XYZ file of C-alpha atoms in Angstrom:
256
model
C -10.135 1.128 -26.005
C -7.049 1.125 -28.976
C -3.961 0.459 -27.525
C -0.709 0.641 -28.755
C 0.992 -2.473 -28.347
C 4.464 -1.378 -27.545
C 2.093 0.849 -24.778
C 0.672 -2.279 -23.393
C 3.879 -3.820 -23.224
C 4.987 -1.163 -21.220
C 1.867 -1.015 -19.108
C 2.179 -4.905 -18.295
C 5.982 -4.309 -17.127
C 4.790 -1.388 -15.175
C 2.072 -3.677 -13.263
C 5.039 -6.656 -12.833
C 7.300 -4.242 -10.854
C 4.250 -2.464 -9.166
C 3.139 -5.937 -7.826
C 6.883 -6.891 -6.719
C 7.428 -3.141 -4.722
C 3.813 -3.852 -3.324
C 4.546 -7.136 -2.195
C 7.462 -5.968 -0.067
C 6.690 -2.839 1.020
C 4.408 -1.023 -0.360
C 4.718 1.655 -2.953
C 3.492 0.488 -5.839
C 0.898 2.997 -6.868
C 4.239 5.251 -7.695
C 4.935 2.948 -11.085
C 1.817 1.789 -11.887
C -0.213 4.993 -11.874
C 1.918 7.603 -13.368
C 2.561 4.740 -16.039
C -1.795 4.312 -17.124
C -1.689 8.027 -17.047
C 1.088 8.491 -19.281
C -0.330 5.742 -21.184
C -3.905 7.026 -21.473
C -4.365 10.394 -21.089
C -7.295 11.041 -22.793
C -9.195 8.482 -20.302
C -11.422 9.754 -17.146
C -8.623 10.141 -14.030
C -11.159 8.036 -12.294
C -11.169 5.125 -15.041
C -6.999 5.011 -14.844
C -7.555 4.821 -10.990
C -10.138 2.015 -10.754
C -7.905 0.256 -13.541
C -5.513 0.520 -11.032
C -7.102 -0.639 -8.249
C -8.205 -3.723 -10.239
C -4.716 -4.831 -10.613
C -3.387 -3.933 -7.458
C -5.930 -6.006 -5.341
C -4.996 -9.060 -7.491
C -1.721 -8.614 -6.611
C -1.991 -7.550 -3.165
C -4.576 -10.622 -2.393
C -1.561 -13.014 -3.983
C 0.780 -11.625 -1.568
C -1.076 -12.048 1.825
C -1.906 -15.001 1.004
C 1.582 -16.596 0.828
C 2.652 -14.546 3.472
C -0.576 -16.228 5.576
C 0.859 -19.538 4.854
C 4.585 -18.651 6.031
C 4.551 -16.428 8.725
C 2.326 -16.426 11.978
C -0.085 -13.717 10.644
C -1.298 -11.655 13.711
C -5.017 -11.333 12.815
C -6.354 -10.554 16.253
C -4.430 -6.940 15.033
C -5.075 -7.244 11.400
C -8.678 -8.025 10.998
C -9.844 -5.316 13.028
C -7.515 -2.924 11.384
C -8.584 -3.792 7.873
C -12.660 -3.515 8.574
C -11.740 0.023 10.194
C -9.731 1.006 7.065
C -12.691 -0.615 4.635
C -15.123 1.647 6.126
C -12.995 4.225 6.619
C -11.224 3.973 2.863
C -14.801 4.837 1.341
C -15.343 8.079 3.807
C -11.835 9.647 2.578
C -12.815 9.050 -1.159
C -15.739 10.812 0.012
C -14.077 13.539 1.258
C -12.296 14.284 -1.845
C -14.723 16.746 -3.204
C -14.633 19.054 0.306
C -10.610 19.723 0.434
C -8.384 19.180 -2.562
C -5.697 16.360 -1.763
C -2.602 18.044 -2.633
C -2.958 20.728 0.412
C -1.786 17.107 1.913
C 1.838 17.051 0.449
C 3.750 19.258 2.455
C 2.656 17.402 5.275
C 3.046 13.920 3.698
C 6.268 14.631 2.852
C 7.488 15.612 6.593
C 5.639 12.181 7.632
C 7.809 10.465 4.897
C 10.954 12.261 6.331
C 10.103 11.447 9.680
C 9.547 7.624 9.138
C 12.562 7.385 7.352
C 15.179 9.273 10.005
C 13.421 6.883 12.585
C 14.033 3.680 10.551
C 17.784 4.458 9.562
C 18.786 6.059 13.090
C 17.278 3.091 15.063
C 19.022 0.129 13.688
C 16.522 -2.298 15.876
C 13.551 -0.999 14.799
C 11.733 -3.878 12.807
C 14.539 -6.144 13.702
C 12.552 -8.280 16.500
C 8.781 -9.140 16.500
C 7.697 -8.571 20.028
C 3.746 -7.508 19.712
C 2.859 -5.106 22.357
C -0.657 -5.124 22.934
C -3.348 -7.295 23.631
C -6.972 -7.725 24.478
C -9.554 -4.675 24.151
C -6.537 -1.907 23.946
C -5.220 -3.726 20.562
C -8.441 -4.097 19.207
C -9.224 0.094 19.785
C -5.085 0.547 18.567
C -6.275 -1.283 15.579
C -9.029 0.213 14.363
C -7.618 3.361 15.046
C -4.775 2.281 12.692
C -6.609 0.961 10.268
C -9.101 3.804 10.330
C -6.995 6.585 9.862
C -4.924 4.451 7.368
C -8.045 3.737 5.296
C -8.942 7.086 5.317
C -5.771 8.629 3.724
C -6.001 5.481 0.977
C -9.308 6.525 0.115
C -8.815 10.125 0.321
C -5.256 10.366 -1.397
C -3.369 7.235 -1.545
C 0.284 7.548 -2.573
C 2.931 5.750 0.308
C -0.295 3.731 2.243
C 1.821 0.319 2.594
C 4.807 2.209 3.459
C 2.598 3.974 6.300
C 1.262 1.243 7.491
C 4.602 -1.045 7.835
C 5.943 1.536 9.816
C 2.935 2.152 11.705
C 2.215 -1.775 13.336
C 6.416 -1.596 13.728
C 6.088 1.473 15.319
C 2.941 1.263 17.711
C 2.448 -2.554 17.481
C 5.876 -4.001 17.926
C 5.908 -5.926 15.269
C 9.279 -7.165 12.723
C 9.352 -5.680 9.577
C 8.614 -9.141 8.120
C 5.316 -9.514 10.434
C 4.323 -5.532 9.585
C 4.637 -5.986 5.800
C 2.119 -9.421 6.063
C 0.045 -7.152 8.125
C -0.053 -4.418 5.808
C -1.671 -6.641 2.696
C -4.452 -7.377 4.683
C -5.158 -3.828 5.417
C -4.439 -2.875 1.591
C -6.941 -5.302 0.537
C -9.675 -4.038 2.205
C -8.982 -0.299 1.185
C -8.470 -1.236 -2.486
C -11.758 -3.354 -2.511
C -13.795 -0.341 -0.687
C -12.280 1.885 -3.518
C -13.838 -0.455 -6.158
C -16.927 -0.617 -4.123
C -17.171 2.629 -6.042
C -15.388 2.464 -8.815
C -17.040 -0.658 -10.437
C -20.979 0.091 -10.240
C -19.893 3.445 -11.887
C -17.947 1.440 -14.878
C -14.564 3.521 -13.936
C -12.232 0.480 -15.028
C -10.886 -0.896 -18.561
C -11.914 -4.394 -17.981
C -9.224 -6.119 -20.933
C -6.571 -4.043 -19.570
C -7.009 -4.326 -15.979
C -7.010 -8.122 -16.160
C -3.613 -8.282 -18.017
C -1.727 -5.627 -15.754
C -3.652 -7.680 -12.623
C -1.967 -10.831 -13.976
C 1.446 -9.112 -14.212
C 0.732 -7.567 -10.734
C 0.205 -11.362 -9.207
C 3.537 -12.698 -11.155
C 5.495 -8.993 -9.772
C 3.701 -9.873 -5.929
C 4.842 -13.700 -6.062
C 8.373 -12.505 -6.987
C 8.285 -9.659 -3.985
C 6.856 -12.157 -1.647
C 8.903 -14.752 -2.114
C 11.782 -12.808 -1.331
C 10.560 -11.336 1.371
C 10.025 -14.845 3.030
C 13.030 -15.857 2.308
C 15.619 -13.227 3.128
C 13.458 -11.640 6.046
C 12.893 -8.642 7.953
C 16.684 -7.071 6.935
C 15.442 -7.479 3.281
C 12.104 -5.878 4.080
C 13.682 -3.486 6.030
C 15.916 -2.382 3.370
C 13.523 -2.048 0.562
C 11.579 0.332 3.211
C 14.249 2.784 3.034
C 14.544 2.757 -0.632
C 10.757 2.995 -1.565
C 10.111 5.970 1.181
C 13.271 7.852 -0.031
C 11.892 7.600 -3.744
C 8.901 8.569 -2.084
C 10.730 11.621 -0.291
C 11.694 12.891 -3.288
C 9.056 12.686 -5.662
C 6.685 14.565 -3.083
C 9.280 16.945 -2.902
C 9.126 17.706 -6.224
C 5.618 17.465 -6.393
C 5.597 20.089 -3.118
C 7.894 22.702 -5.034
C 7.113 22.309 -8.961
């Protein structure tokens, strides 16, 4: 693999603020995918994307682990919900080859709308972690969760950390801060069921996915850290401004 070095730079920058965006919210597929593509377009689509996942589970792993060490992780929700999407994650890559995954963006991008109306119009939502389940019926919430979460990583991807914050807020009663913690765990296990696949078939740039997965952990400890610090406002915040970018990139995607 020759690559320029002004187009590495620019691929290691790309991984620093993919990691950071992850790290908070979610969303950081949207800078550090478009950016290998542009970058090397004459590789397999599959080789960018396990690149990519390479990188982001470095980060993401970074990430929920200081968030385990600071916040009160709720794992009795979390675990369950990330072997559901692990299993789950490899069925929708599966599934690619029976329906094409842009039929999905019309109705991603009502989703994204939706989410983000809710957030802004409810200006408690997030603001209080008050979990809302327990025993057998969060376990089945969970896996549900994580299981239709998983799927749509595996099966298409973009806006999967935004989801799922909104999702354990939403059905979970959880705090934005608590949600986003949450939502690393889950993101783990999808991207490491993703490169349960990509790996054995040699879909990754080894060299390059190590240096954009070091930039990712340096952009996640950056995101994380000021997550921790400035709390579920921050978080909250930083929601709204990754899902509108979101809003308006499958918008364009929807119409072009």
């Amino acid at each position: 693999m020759g690559v320029d070095p002004l187009l590495l730079s620019g691929l290691a920058i790309a991984a620093l603020f993919a990691g950071f965006i992850d790290a908070v919210v979610g969303g950081g597929g949207l800078i550090q995918i478009p950016a290998l593509f542009n970058a090397l377009p004459h590789e397999l689509p599959a080789t960018l994307f396990g690149t990519n996942k390479v990188a982001s589970v470095f980060g993401t792993s970074n990430a929920a682990w200081r968030y385990a060490r600071r916040v009160e992780m709720p794992w009795r929700t979390t675990l369950p919900a990330a072997l559901a999407a692990f299993a789950c994650s490899y069925l929708g890559a599966m599934a690619v080859a029976w329906l094409p995954p842009a039929m999905l963006r019309p109705l991603i991008l009502l989703l994204l709308v939706g989410a983000a109306v809710y957030t802004f119009s409810r200006r408690d939502f997030g603001a209080i972690h008050q979990p809302q389940h327990t025993g057998r019926r969060e376990f089945v919430y969970a896996v549900l969760l994580g299981g239709g979460i998983g799927f749509y990583d595996g099966f298409f991807g973009p806006g999967t950390g935004s989801f799922l914050i909104f999702l354990f807020i939403r059905f979970f009663g959880f705090d934005f801060l608590h949600a986003s913690a949450a939502s690393k765990v889950v993101n783990v296990a999808t991207n490491l069921a993703a490169l349960a696949f990509f790996v054995p078939h040699r879909h990754v740039l080894p060299l390059l996915a190590m240096l954009m997965a070091g930039c990712n952990v340096l952009g996640s400890f950056l995101g994380a850290h000021l997550a921790l610090r400035h709390g579920s406002g921050f978080v909250r915040k930083a929601f709204l401004c990754v899902v509108g970018v979101f809003i308006l990139k499958f918008a364009n995607d929807t119409l072009a």
